[in-house]
Amino acid sequence: MSDSPQPYRVLARKYRPRNFRELIGQDAMVQTLGNAIRRGRLAHAFLMTGVRGVGKTSTARLIAKALNCVGPDGQGGPTIDPCGVCEPCLAIAEGRHIDVVEMDAASHTGVDDVREIIEAVRYAAVSARYKIYIIDEVHMLSKNAFNALLKTLEEPPAHVKFLFATTEVNKVPVTVLSRCQRFDLRRISAELLAAHFAHVVEAESVAAEPDALSLIAQAAEGSARDGLSILDQAIAHAEMGPGSEEAAPVVTAAQVRDMLGLSDRGSTRRLLGLLLEGDTGALLGAVRDQYALGVEPLSLMRGLMELTHAVTLVKAGRDIASPGQSAEEREALADWASQLGFAPLHRLWQLLVKGHEEVANAVLPIESCEMALLRVMHAATMPDPGELARMLREGGVPMAAPVAGNGAPAAASSAPVARLPATYADLIESFWQKGKGQLAQELHDCVGVVRFAPPQFDYRPTPQLPADFTARLLPALRELTGTVWQVAQADGGEPTLLEQEQNKAADARAQILETPVVKAAMAAFPEAELDDQLEPWSAKA
């Protein structure tokens, strides 16, 4: 009769570190522990803190092994490299050592549970060098339980060691923290996680694309356990390789994106390009296309935030190149960084952060995502007040460089930087040069300026101004300057340019008629008239 198959163990349990060499991303802590063991400077209580899945409980078990290992010959002492073959090492790894007690504080929160520990520490270890208590999620203990533990924790018997693990160290009383040697376990970098996952898939006889492992490492957010759980799911999701049904599964980046609801980085770059270009229709279409492909609105917003952050880092001179970064992405980041200033990037970041928050709490996520991106589009290109005032004094405000339709910034040589008109007269002149004579004529004859501070324009209309003037003016201003204007009607303001010219002509006529020569001529020729007809301003058209 054949043996029954072994039950499947998930990767997060199967690949727990068995020694400190396999504990990734925590080199500083391993060095500190190694020096303490070699020099005999062992604390009586250790506290491991960090985000989920970085190895807090695994580290506690490794410390228990290191302190109780006796070596293959049974004569060894505490070591940072436990042998893994002696009885204490095997028993601790299998969770059956009588002197290594693990307790989950989430389910043993009361003072009675701690009292059992206090009573037990008086007795020496049965078979190990140290009696060790590992208390996971120690912050869940009640206030009375912590108080009951304090005295024993400060002066425990020499044969007892306490190992605490917690994800919320701020909830642990300071009186407890001061009695422990604290280790802050760091988030594991995406590069280290991706390399670790490559070893795992090789050991599991699974093929995986490097980009797929990079995506999983990024989604893990520094947690090895979360990453292994995602990898486990990705392997189950993957299709079998070519050849036969027994072929190894192949984990691809496209499948991981589909499984996690992620947008590919190329699509995110195109989306940011449309956002900067200000193409409303194309932007909304791209968002809906991503949504139809299964990309979550929150993931879409996060992708844009990550890309904006990357552009800002490149702008600041930081090298963020990574093995999984494509040449196209590096080129796009460099182009955006060279053409966007820090102020627009900071404003874009703040708007995206606000939009992410709204989408996360929205009843209608995709609709909220669209509204947030439209707000970003219309506000991110606005100059900040300080820059606007400075550039107005110098004669015009430079705007962000145009962005090509494929999402990459247009080259500076082929797309000159757009400028806002310095004066109202410059605006009218620009419209004449662009062939928009009707708008120019209306601005000259029928519009009184109340406030002209590009891209803000408040005006007083005359009765002769057509009703659709604003509707025609806004797209024309956007086309002319490459930015969104705020145009509104207001009271007061200056006379129209036509009225100003007529007033100047009337003043000049009055001055001429008051000169002695003209007075004498008019007296000599009573029927004479002063010909002061002006050439129509529109004649320049």
Coordinates of C-alpha atoms in Angstrom, one line a residue:
M1 CA 0.0 0.0 0.0
S2 CA 1.5 3.3 -1.0
D3 CA 2.0 6.1 1.5
S4 CA -0.6 8.8 1.5
P5 CA 0.6 12.1 0.0
Q6 CA 1.9 14.8 2.4
P7 CA -0.6 17.7 2.9
Y8 CA 0.4 20.8 1.0
R9 CA 2.1 23.5 3.0
V10 CA 1.7 27.1 1.9
L11 CA 4.9 28.9 0.8
A12 CA 4.7 31.4 3.7
R13 CA 5.1 28.4 6.2
K14 CA 7.4 26.2 4.0
Y15 CA 10.0 28.9 3.5
R16 CA 10.2 30.4 7.0
P17 CA 13.9 31.1 7.8
R18 CA 15.6 28.2 9.5
N19 CA 18.6 30.2 10.5
F20 CA 19.8 33.8 10.6
R21 CA 21.4 33.5 7.1
E22 CA 18.0 32.9 5.6
L23 CA 16.5 35.9 7.4
I24 CA 16.5 38.6 4.7
G25 CA 16.7 42.3 5.1
Q26 CA 17.6 42.4 8.8
D27 CA 21.4 42.5 8.7
A28 CA 21.8 45.1 11.5
M29 CA 19.8 43.1 14.0
V30 CA 21.6 39.9 13.1
Q31 CA 25.0 41.6 13.6
T32 CA 23.9 43.0 17.0
L33 CA 22.6 39.6 18.2
G34 CA 25.8 37.9 17.0
N35 CA 28.0 40.3 18.8
A36 CA 26.0 40.0 22.0
I37 CA 26.1 36.2 21.9
R38 CA 29.9 36.0 21.2
R39 CA 30.6 38.5 24.0
G40 CA 28.2 37.0 26.5
R41 CA 26.1 40.2 26.8
L42 CA 22.7 38.7 26.5
A43 CA 19.7 40.7 27.5
H44 CA 17.0 39.1 29.6
A45 CA 14.2 40.4 27.4
F46 CA 14.0 41.2 23.7
L47 CA 11.3 43.1 21.9
M48 CA 10.8 42.7 18.1
T49 CA 8.6 45.2 16.3
G50 CA 7.8 45.9 12.7
V51 CA 5.1 45.6 10.1
R52 CA 3.4 42.3 9.4
G53 CA 5.4 39.6 7.7
V54 CA 9.0 40.9 8.2
G55 CA 10.0 38.0 10.5
K56 CA 9.3 39.0 14.1
T57 CA 8.0 35.6 15.3
S58 CA 10.5 33.8 13.1
T59 CA 13.3 35.9 14.7
A60 CA 12.1 35.0 18.2
R61 CA 12.3 31.3 17.3
L62 CA 15.7 31.7 15.8
I63 CA 16.9 33.4 19.0
A64 CA 15.5 30.5 21.0
K65 CA 17.5 28.2 18.8
A66 CA 20.6 30.3 19.1
L67 CA 20.5 30.4 22.9
N68 CA 19.7 26.6 23.4
C69 CA 21.7 25.0 20.6
V70 CA 24.2 22.4 21.9
G71 CA 25.7 21.5 18.5
P72 CA 25.9 18.2 16.7
D73 CA 28.2 16.8 19.4
G74 CA 26.1 18.1 22.3
Q75 CA 28.9 20.2 23.6
G76 CA 28.2 23.5 22.0
G77 CA 27.1 26.8 23.6
P78 CA 25.0 29.8 22.5
T79 CA 25.8 30.7 18.8
I80 CA 24.5 32.9 16.1
D81 CA 24.6 29.9 13.8
P82 CA 22.5 27.2 15.4
C83 CA 23.3 23.8 13.9
G84 CA 19.7 22.8 13.2
V85 CA 20.4 19.1 13.8
C86 CA 20.7 18.8 17.6
E87 CA 17.6 17.9 19.6
P88 CA 16.9 21.4 21.0
C89 CA 17.1 22.9 17.4
L90 CA 14.8 20.2 16.0
A91 CA 12.3 20.4 18.9
I92 CA 12.1 24.2 18.7
A93 CA 11.7 24.2 14.9
E94 CA 8.8 21.7 15.3
G95 CA 7.3 23.7 18.1
R96 CA 7.5 20.8 20.7
H97 CA 10.3 21.9 23.0
I98 CA 9.0 21.9 26.6
D99 CA 11.2 24.8 27.7
V100 CA 10.2 27.1 24.8
V101 CA 6.7 28.4 25.4
E102 CA 4.8 30.4 22.8
M103 CA 1.8 32.4 23.8
D104 CA -0.5 34.5 21.6
A105 CA -1.3 37.6 23.7
A106 CA -4.4 38.2 21.5
S107 CA -6.1 35.2 23.0
H108 CA -4.4 35.3 26.4
T109 CA -4.8 38.9 27.5
G110 CA -5.7 38.6 31.2
V111 CA -3.7 38.8 34.3
D112 CA -4.3 35.1 35.1
D113 CA -2.4 34.1 32.0
V114 CA 0.5 36.2 33.0
R115 CA 0.3 34.9 36.6
E116 CA 0.9 31.3 35.2
I117 CA 4.1 32.6 33.6
I118 CA 5.2 34.3 36.8
E119 CA 4.7 31.0 38.7
A120 CA 6.5 28.9 36.1
V121 CA 9.6 31.0 35.8
R122 CA 10.7 30.0 39.3
Y123 CA 11.5 26.5 38.1
A124 CA 14.6 25.7 36.1
A125 CA 14.5 24.5 32.5
V126 CA 13.9 20.8 32.1
S127 CA 16.2 20.0 29.2
A128 CA 17.4 23.3 27.7
R129 CA 19.9 25.9 28.7
Y130 CA 17.3 28.7 28.9
K131 CA 13.6 28.6 29.5
I132 CA 12.2 30.9 26.9
Y133 CA 8.8 32.6 26.7
I134 CA 7.7 33.9 23.3
I135 CA 4.7 36.2 23.5
D136 CA 3.3 37.3 20.1
E137 CA 1.3 40.5 19.7
V138 CA 2.3 41.5 23.2
H139 CA 0.5 44.8 22.9
M140 CA -2.8 43.0 23.3
L141 CA -2.1 42.2 27.0
S142 CA -4.3 44.1 29.4
K143 CA -3.0 46.9 31.6
N144 CA -3.2 44.7 34.7
A145 CA -1.4 41.9 32.9
F146 CA 1.5 44.3 32.0
N147 CA 1.7 45.5 35.5
A148 CA 1.8 42.0 36.9
L149 CA 4.7 41.2 34.5
L150 CA 6.8 44.2 35.3
K151 CA 8.7 42.9 38.4
T152 CA 9.5 39.5 36.8
L153 CA 10.5 41.2 33.6
E154 CA 12.9 43.5 35.3
E155 CA 14.6 40.8 37.4
P156 CA 13.9 37.4 36.0
P157 CA 15.9 34.3 37.0
A158 CA 19.1 33.8 35.1
H159 CA 17.7 30.8 33.3
V160 CA 14.7 32.7 31.8
K161 CA 14.5 34.8 28.6
F162 CA 11.5 36.8 27.4
L163 CA 11.0 37.3 23.6
F164 CA 8.2 39.7 22.7
A165 CA 6.8 40.5 19.2
T166 CA 4.4 43.2 18.2
T167 CA 3.2 45.2 15.2
E168 CA 2.0 48.1 17.4
V169 CA 4.9 49.0 19.7
N170 CA 3.2 52.4 20.6
K171 CA 0.6 50.4 22.5
V172 CA 3.2 48.7 24.7
P173 CA 3.7 50.6 28.0
V174 CA 6.9 52.6 28.4
T175 CA 7.6 50.7 31.6
V176 CA 7.8 47.5 29.6
L177 CA 9.8 49.0 26.7
S178 CA 12.5 50.3 29.1
R179 CA 13.0 46.7 30.4
C180 CA 13.6 45.2 26.9
Q181 CA 16.3 45.3 24.3
R182 CA 14.3 46.5 21.3
F183 CA 14.9 45.6 17.7
D184 CA 13.0 47.4 14.9
L185 CA 12.7 45.0 12.0
R186 CA 12.8 46.9 8.8
R187 CA 10.5 46.6 5.7
I188 CA 12.2 44.3 3.2
S189 CA 13.2 46.1 0.0
A190 CA 11.4 45.0 -3.2
E191 CA 14.8 44.0 -4.8
L192 CA 15.5 41.6 -1.9
L193 CA 12.0 40.2 -2.0
A194 CA 12.2 39.6 -5.8
A195 CA 15.5 37.8 -5.4
H196 CA 14.1 35.7 -2.6
F197 CA 11.0 34.8 -4.7
A198 CA 13.3 33.8 -7.5
H199 CA 14.9 31.2 -5.2
V200 CA 11.5 30.0 -4.1
V201 CA 10.1 29.5 -7.6
E202 CA 13.3 27.7 -8.6
A203 CA 12.9 25.4 -5.6
E204 CA 9.3 24.8 -6.4
S205 CA 10.2 24.0 -10.1
V206 CA 8.0 26.9 -11.3
A207 CA 9.0 29.3 -14.1
A208 CA 8.4 33.0 -13.5
E209 CA 9.1 36.2 -15.4
P210 CA 11.4 38.6 -13.6
D211 CA 8.7 41.4 -14.1
A212 CA 6.1 39.1 -12.5
L213 CA 8.3 38.7 -9.4
S214 CA 9.0 42.4 -9.3
L215 CA 5.2 43.1 -9.3
I216 CA 4.6 40.7 -6.5
A217 CA 7.5 42.2 -4.5
Q218 CA 6.1 45.7 -4.9
A219 CA 2.6 44.5 -4.0
A220 CA 4.0 42.9 -0.8
E221 CA 4.9 46.3 0.6
G222 CA 8.0 45.0 2.4
S223 CA 6.4 41.9 3.9
A224 CA 7.9 38.5 3.0
R225 CA 4.9 36.7 4.3
D226 CA 2.5 38.8 2.2
G227 CA 4.7 38.4 -0.9
L228 CA 4.9 34.6 -0.5
S229 CA 1.1 34.4 -0.1
I230 CA 0.7 36.4 -3.3
L231 CA 3.3 34.2 -5.1
D232 CA 1.4 31.1 -3.9
Q233 CA -1.8 32.6 -5.5
A234 CA 0.1 33.5 -8.7
I235 CA 1.4 30.0 -9.1
A236 CA -2.1 28.6 -8.7
H237 CA -3.4 31.2 -11.2
A238 CA -0.7 30.6 -13.7
E239 CA -1.2 28.4 -16.8
M240 CA 0.8 25.3 -17.4
G241 CA 3.8 25.6 -19.6
P242 CA 3.9 24.3 -23.2
G243 CA 4.3 20.6 -23.7
S244 CA 2.0 18.7 -21.4
E245 CA -0.3 19.0 -18.5
E246 CA 2.6 18.0 -16.2
A247 CA 4.7 20.9 -17.4
A248 CA 5.7 23.5 -14.8
P249 CA 3.4 26.5 -14.5
V250 CA 4.7 29.8 -15.9
V251 CA 4.0 32.9 -13.8
T252 CA 3.8 35.9 -16.2
A253 CA 3.6 39.7 -15.4
A254 CA 0.3 40.0 -17.4
Q255 CA -1.3 37.3 -15.2
V256 CA -0.1 38.9 -12.0
R257 CA -1.5 42.3 -13.1
D258 CA -4.8 40.6 -14.0
M259 CA -4.9 38.7 -10.7
L260 CA -4.1 41.8 -8.5
G261 CA -6.0 44.3 -10.6
L262 CA -2.9 46.3 -11.4
S263 CA -2.3 48.7 -14.3
D264 CA 0.8 48.0 -16.3
R265 CA 3.4 50.8 -16.0
G266 CA 3.2 51.7 -19.7
S267 CA -0.5 52.4 -19.3
T268 CA 0.1 54.5 -16.2
R269 CA 2.7 56.6 -18.1
R270 CA 0.3 57.1 -21.0
L271 CA -2.4 58.2 -18.4
L272 CA 0.0 60.7 -16.8
G273 CA 0.8 62.0 -20.3
L274 CA -2.8 62.6 -21.1
L275 CA -3.3 64.2 -17.7
L276 CA -0.5 66.7 -18.3
E277 CA -1.6 67.3 -21.9
G278 CA -5.1 68.2 -20.8
D279 CA -6.9 66.0 -23.2
T280 CA -10.2 65.4 -21.3
G281 CA -11.8 63.0 -23.8
A282 CA -8.7 60.8 -24.2
L283 CA -8.1 60.8 -20.4
L284 CA -11.6 59.6 -19.5
G285 CA -11.5 57.0 -22.3
A286 CA -8.1 55.7 -21.0
V287 CA -9.5 55.5 -17.4
R288 CA -12.5 53.5 -18.6
D289 CA -10.3 51.2 -20.7
Q290 CA -8.2 50.4 -17.7
Y291 CA -11.3 49.8 -15.6
A292 CA -12.7 47.4 -18.2
L293 CA -9.5 45.4 -18.1
G294 CA -10.0 44.9 -14.3
V295 CA -7.7 47.6 -12.9
E296 CA -9.1 48.9 -9.7
P297 CA -9.6 52.7 -9.5
L298 CA -7.5 52.9 -6.3
S299 CA -4.7 51.0 -8.0
L300 CA -4.9 53.4 -10.9
M301 CA -4.6 56.4 -8.5
R302 CA -1.7 54.8 -6.7
G303 CA 0.1 54.1 -9.9
L304 CA -0.1 57.8 -10.8
M305 CA 1.2 58.7 -7.4
E306 CA 4.1 56.4 -7.7
L307 CA 5.0 57.8 -11.1
T308 CA 4.8 61.4 -9.9
H309 CA 7.0 60.5 -6.9
A310 CA 9.5 58.9 -9.3
V311 CA 9.6 61.9 -11.5
T312 CA 10.2 64.1 -8.5
L313 CA 13.1 62.0 -7.3
V314 CA 14.7 62.1 -10.7
K315 CA 14.2 65.9 -10.7
A316 CA 16.0 66.0 -7.3
G317 CA 18.9 64.1 -8.8
R318 CA 18.4 60.7 -7.2
D319 CA 19.2 57.6 -9.2
I320 CA 16.1 55.3 -8.9
A321 CA 17.1 52.9 -11.7
S322 CA 16.2 49.3 -10.9
P323 CA 16.7 46.0 -12.8
G324 CA 12.9 45.8 -13.6
Q325 CA 12.7 49.3 -15.0
S326 CA 12.4 49.5 -18.8
A327 CA 14.4 51.9 -20.9
E328 CA 11.2 53.6 -22.0
E329 CA 10.3 54.4 -18.4
R330 CA 13.7 55.8 -17.6
E331 CA 13.6 58.0 -20.7
A332 CA 10.0 59.2 -19.8
L333 CA 11.0 60.0 -16.2
A334 CA 14.1 61.9 -17.3
D335 CA 12.1 63.9 -19.9
W336 CA 9.3 64.8 -17.4
A337 CA 11.9 65.7 -14.7
S338 CA 13.7 68.1 -17.1
Q339 CA 10.5 69.9 -18.2
L340 CA 8.4 70.0 -15.0
G341 CA 9.3 72.2 -12.1
F342 CA 9.2 71.3 -8.4
A343 CA 6.1 73.5 -7.7
P344 CA 3.9 71.8 -10.4
L345 CA 5.1 68.3 -9.2
H346 CA 4.3 69.1 -5.6
R347 CA 0.9 70.4 -6.5
L348 CA 0.3 67.3 -8.7
W349 CA 1.2 65.1 -5.8
Q350 CA -1.1 66.8 -3.4
L351 CA -4.0 66.6 -5.8
L352 CA -3.4 62.9 -6.4
V353 CA -3.2 62.2 -2.6
K354 CA -6.5 64.0 -2.1
G355 CA -8.0 62.0 -5.0
H356 CA -6.7 58.7 -3.7
E357 CA -8.3 59.4 -0.3
E358 CA -11.6 60.2 -2.0
V359 CA -11.6 57.1 -4.2
A360 CA -10.7 54.9 -1.1
N361 CA -13.8 56.2 0.7
A362 CA -16.1 56.5 -2.3
V363 CA -19.4 54.8 -2.8
L364 CA -18.8 55.1 -6.6
P365 CA -15.0 54.5 -7.0
I366 CA -14.6 54.8 -10.7
E367 CA -16.8 57.9 -10.9
S368 CA -14.8 59.4 -8.0
C369 CA -11.6 58.5 -9.8
E370 CA -12.7 60.3 -13.0
M371 CA -13.8 63.4 -11.1
A372 CA -10.5 63.4 -9.1
L373 CA -8.4 63.2 -12.3
L374 CA -10.4 65.9 -14.0
R375 CA -9.7 68.1 -11.0
V376 CA -6.0 67.3 -11.2
M377 CA -6.0 68.1 -15.0
H378 CA -7.5 71.5 -14.5
A379 CA -5.6 72.5 -11.4
A380 CA -2.2 70.9 -11.7
T381 CA -1.1 73.2 -14.5
M382 CA -2.0 76.4 -12.7
P383 CA 1.0 78.5 -11.7
D384 CA 1.5 79.1 -8.0
P385 CA 0.9 82.7 -6.9
G386 CA 4.5 83.5 -6.1
E387 CA 5.7 82.3 -9.5
L388 CA 2.8 84.0 -11.3
A389 CA 3.6 87.3 -9.7
R390 CA 7.3 87.0 -10.4
M391 CA 6.9 86.1 -14.0
L392 CA 4.2 88.8 -14.6
R393 CA 6.8 91.3 -13.5
E394 CA 9.3 89.9 -15.9
G395 CA 6.8 89.7 -18.8
G396 CA 5.0 86.4 -19.1
V397 CA 4.6 83.1 -17.3
P398 CA 6.2 80.0 -18.7
M399 CA 3.9 76.9 -18.5
A400 CA 4.8 73.2 -18.4
A401 CA 6.1 71.8 -21.7
P402 CA 3.6 70.1 -23.9
V403 CA 3.2 66.4 -23.7
A404 CA 3.0 64.2 -26.7
G405 CA -0.1 62.0 -27.3
N406 CA 1.7 58.8 -26.5
G407 CA 2.2 59.9 -22.9
A408 CA 5.9 60.9 -23.3
P409 CA 6.9 64.6 -23.1
A410 CA 7.5 66.2 -26.4
A411 CA 11.1 67.2 -27.2
A412 CA 12.0 70.7 -26.2
S413 CA 13.4 71.4 -29.7
S414 CA 10.1 70.6 -31.5
A415 CA 7.7 72.0 -28.9
P416 CA 8.7 75.4 -27.5
V417 CA 7.5 76.3 -24.1
A418 CA 4.1 78.1 -24.1
R419 CA 3.9 81.5 -22.6
L420 CA 0.9 83.5 -21.2
P421 CA 0.4 87.0 -22.6
A422 CA 1.9 89.7 -20.4
T423 CA -0.7 92.3 -21.2
Y424 CA -4.3 92.4 -22.5
A425 CA -3.1 94.1 -25.7
D426 CA -0.7 91.2 -26.2
L427 CA -3.6 88.7 -25.9
I428 CA -5.6 90.6 -28.6
E429 CA -2.5 90.8 -30.8
S430 CA -1.9 87.0 -30.4
F431 CA -5.5 86.3 -31.5
W432 CA -5.0 88.4 -34.6
Q433 CA -1.8 86.5 -35.5
K434 CA -3.6 83.2 -35.0
G435 CA -6.3 84.2 -37.4
K436 CA -9.0 84.6 -34.7
G437 CA -10.1 88.1 -35.9
Q438 CA -13.6 88.0 -34.6
L439 CA -12.5 87.2 -31.0
A440 CA -9.8 89.9 -31.2
Q441 CA -12.4 92.5 -32.5
E442 CA -14.9 91.6 -29.7
L443 CA -12.1 91.8 -27.0
H444 CA -11.2 95.2 -28.4
D445 CA -14.6 96.7 -28.9
C446 CA -17.0 95.1 -26.4
V447 CA -15.0 94.0 -23.4
G448 CA -13.9 96.1 -20.4
V449 CA -11.1 94.6 -18.4
V450 CA -11.8 94.1 -14.6
R451 CA -8.9 91.8 -13.9
F452 CA -6.3 90.4 -16.2
A453 CA -3.9 88.1 -14.4
P454 CA -3.3 85.1 -16.6
P455 CA -4.7 82.6 -16.5
Q456 CA -7.4 84.6 -14.6
F457 CA -9.5 87.0 -16.6
D458 CA -12.5 88.9 -15.3
Y459 CA -14.4 91.2 -17.7
R460 CA -17.3 93.6 -18.0
P461 CA -19.4 93.0 -21.2
T462 CA -21.0 95.7 -23.2
P463 CA -24.5 95.2 -24.6
Q464 CA -23.0 94.6 -28.1
L465 CA -21.0 91.5 -26.9
P466 CA -22.5 88.2 -28.3
A467 CA -24.0 85.8 -25.7
D468 CA -21.7 82.9 -26.7
F469 CA -18.6 84.9 -26.2
T470 CA -17.3 83.0 -23.2
A471 CA -18.0 79.6 -24.7
R472 CA -15.9 80.6 -27.7
L473 CA -13.2 82.3 -25.7
L474 CA -12.3 79.5 -23.3
P475 CA -11.2 76.9 -25.9
A476 CA -9.4 79.6 -27.9
L477 CA -7.4 80.6 -24.8
R478 CA -6.6 77.0 -24.0
E479 CA -5.4 76.5 -27.6
L480 CA -3.4 79.7 -27.6
T481 CA -1.6 79.3 -24.3
G482 CA -1.7 75.6 -23.5
T483 CA -3.3 76.0 -20.1
V484 CA -6.8 76.3 -18.6
W485 CA -8.1 79.8 -17.9
Q486 CA -10.6 81.0 -15.4
V487 CA -12.9 83.5 -17.1
A488 CA -15.8 85.3 -15.4
Q489 CA -18.0 88.4 -15.8
A490 CA -17.7 91.1 -13.2
D491 CA -18.8 94.7 -12.5
G492 CA -16.7 97.8 -12.8
G493 CA -13.3 97.7 -14.5
E494 CA -11.8 99.8 -17.3
P495 CA -13.5 101.1 -20.5
T496 CA -13.2 98.9 -23.6
L497 CA -10.1 99.6 -25.7
L498 CA -12.4 101.1 -28.4
E499 CA -13.9 103.5 -25.7
Q500 CA -10.4 104.4 -24.6
E501 CA -9.3 105.2 -28.1
Q502 CA -12.5 107.3 -28.7
N503 CA -11.8 109.2 -25.5
K504 CA -8.3 109.9 -26.5
A505 CA -9.4 111.1 -29.9
A506 CA -12.0 113.4 -28.3
D507 CA -9.3 114.8 -26.0
A508 CA -7.0 115.4 -28.9
R509 CA -9.8 117.1 -30.9
A510 CA -10.5 119.4 -28.0
Q511 CA -6.9 120.3 -27.6
I512 CA -6.5 121.0 -31.3
L513 CA -9.6 123.2 -31.4
E514 CA -8.1 125.2 -28.5
T515 CA -4.9 126.1 -30.3
P516 CA -4.6 129.8 -31.5
V517 CA -4.0 128.8 -35.1
V518 CA -7.1 126.6 -35.4
K519 CA -9.2 129.2 -33.6
A520 CA -8.1 131.8 -36.0
A521 CA -8.8 129.5 -39.0
M522 CA -12.2 128.6 -37.7
A523 CA -13.0 132.3 -37.2
A524 CA -11.9 133.1 -40.7
F525 CA -13.8 130.2 -42.2
P526 CA -16.9 129.7 -40.1
E527 CA -18.2 126.8 -42.2
A528 CA -14.9 124.8 -41.9
E529 CA -14.8 121.5 -40.0
L530 CA -12.0 119.6 -38.4
D531 CA -11.6 116.2 -40.1
D532 CA -10.5 113.8 -37.3
Q533 CA -12.0 110.5 -38.7
L534 CA -10.0 107.6 -37.3
E535 CA -8.8 104.6 -39.4
P536 CA -10.9 101.6 -38.1
W537 CA -8.8 99.5 -35.7
S538 CA -9.9 96.4 -37.5
A539 CA -8.2 97.6 -40.7
K540 CA -5.1 95.7 -39.5
A541 CA -6.9 92.5 -40.2

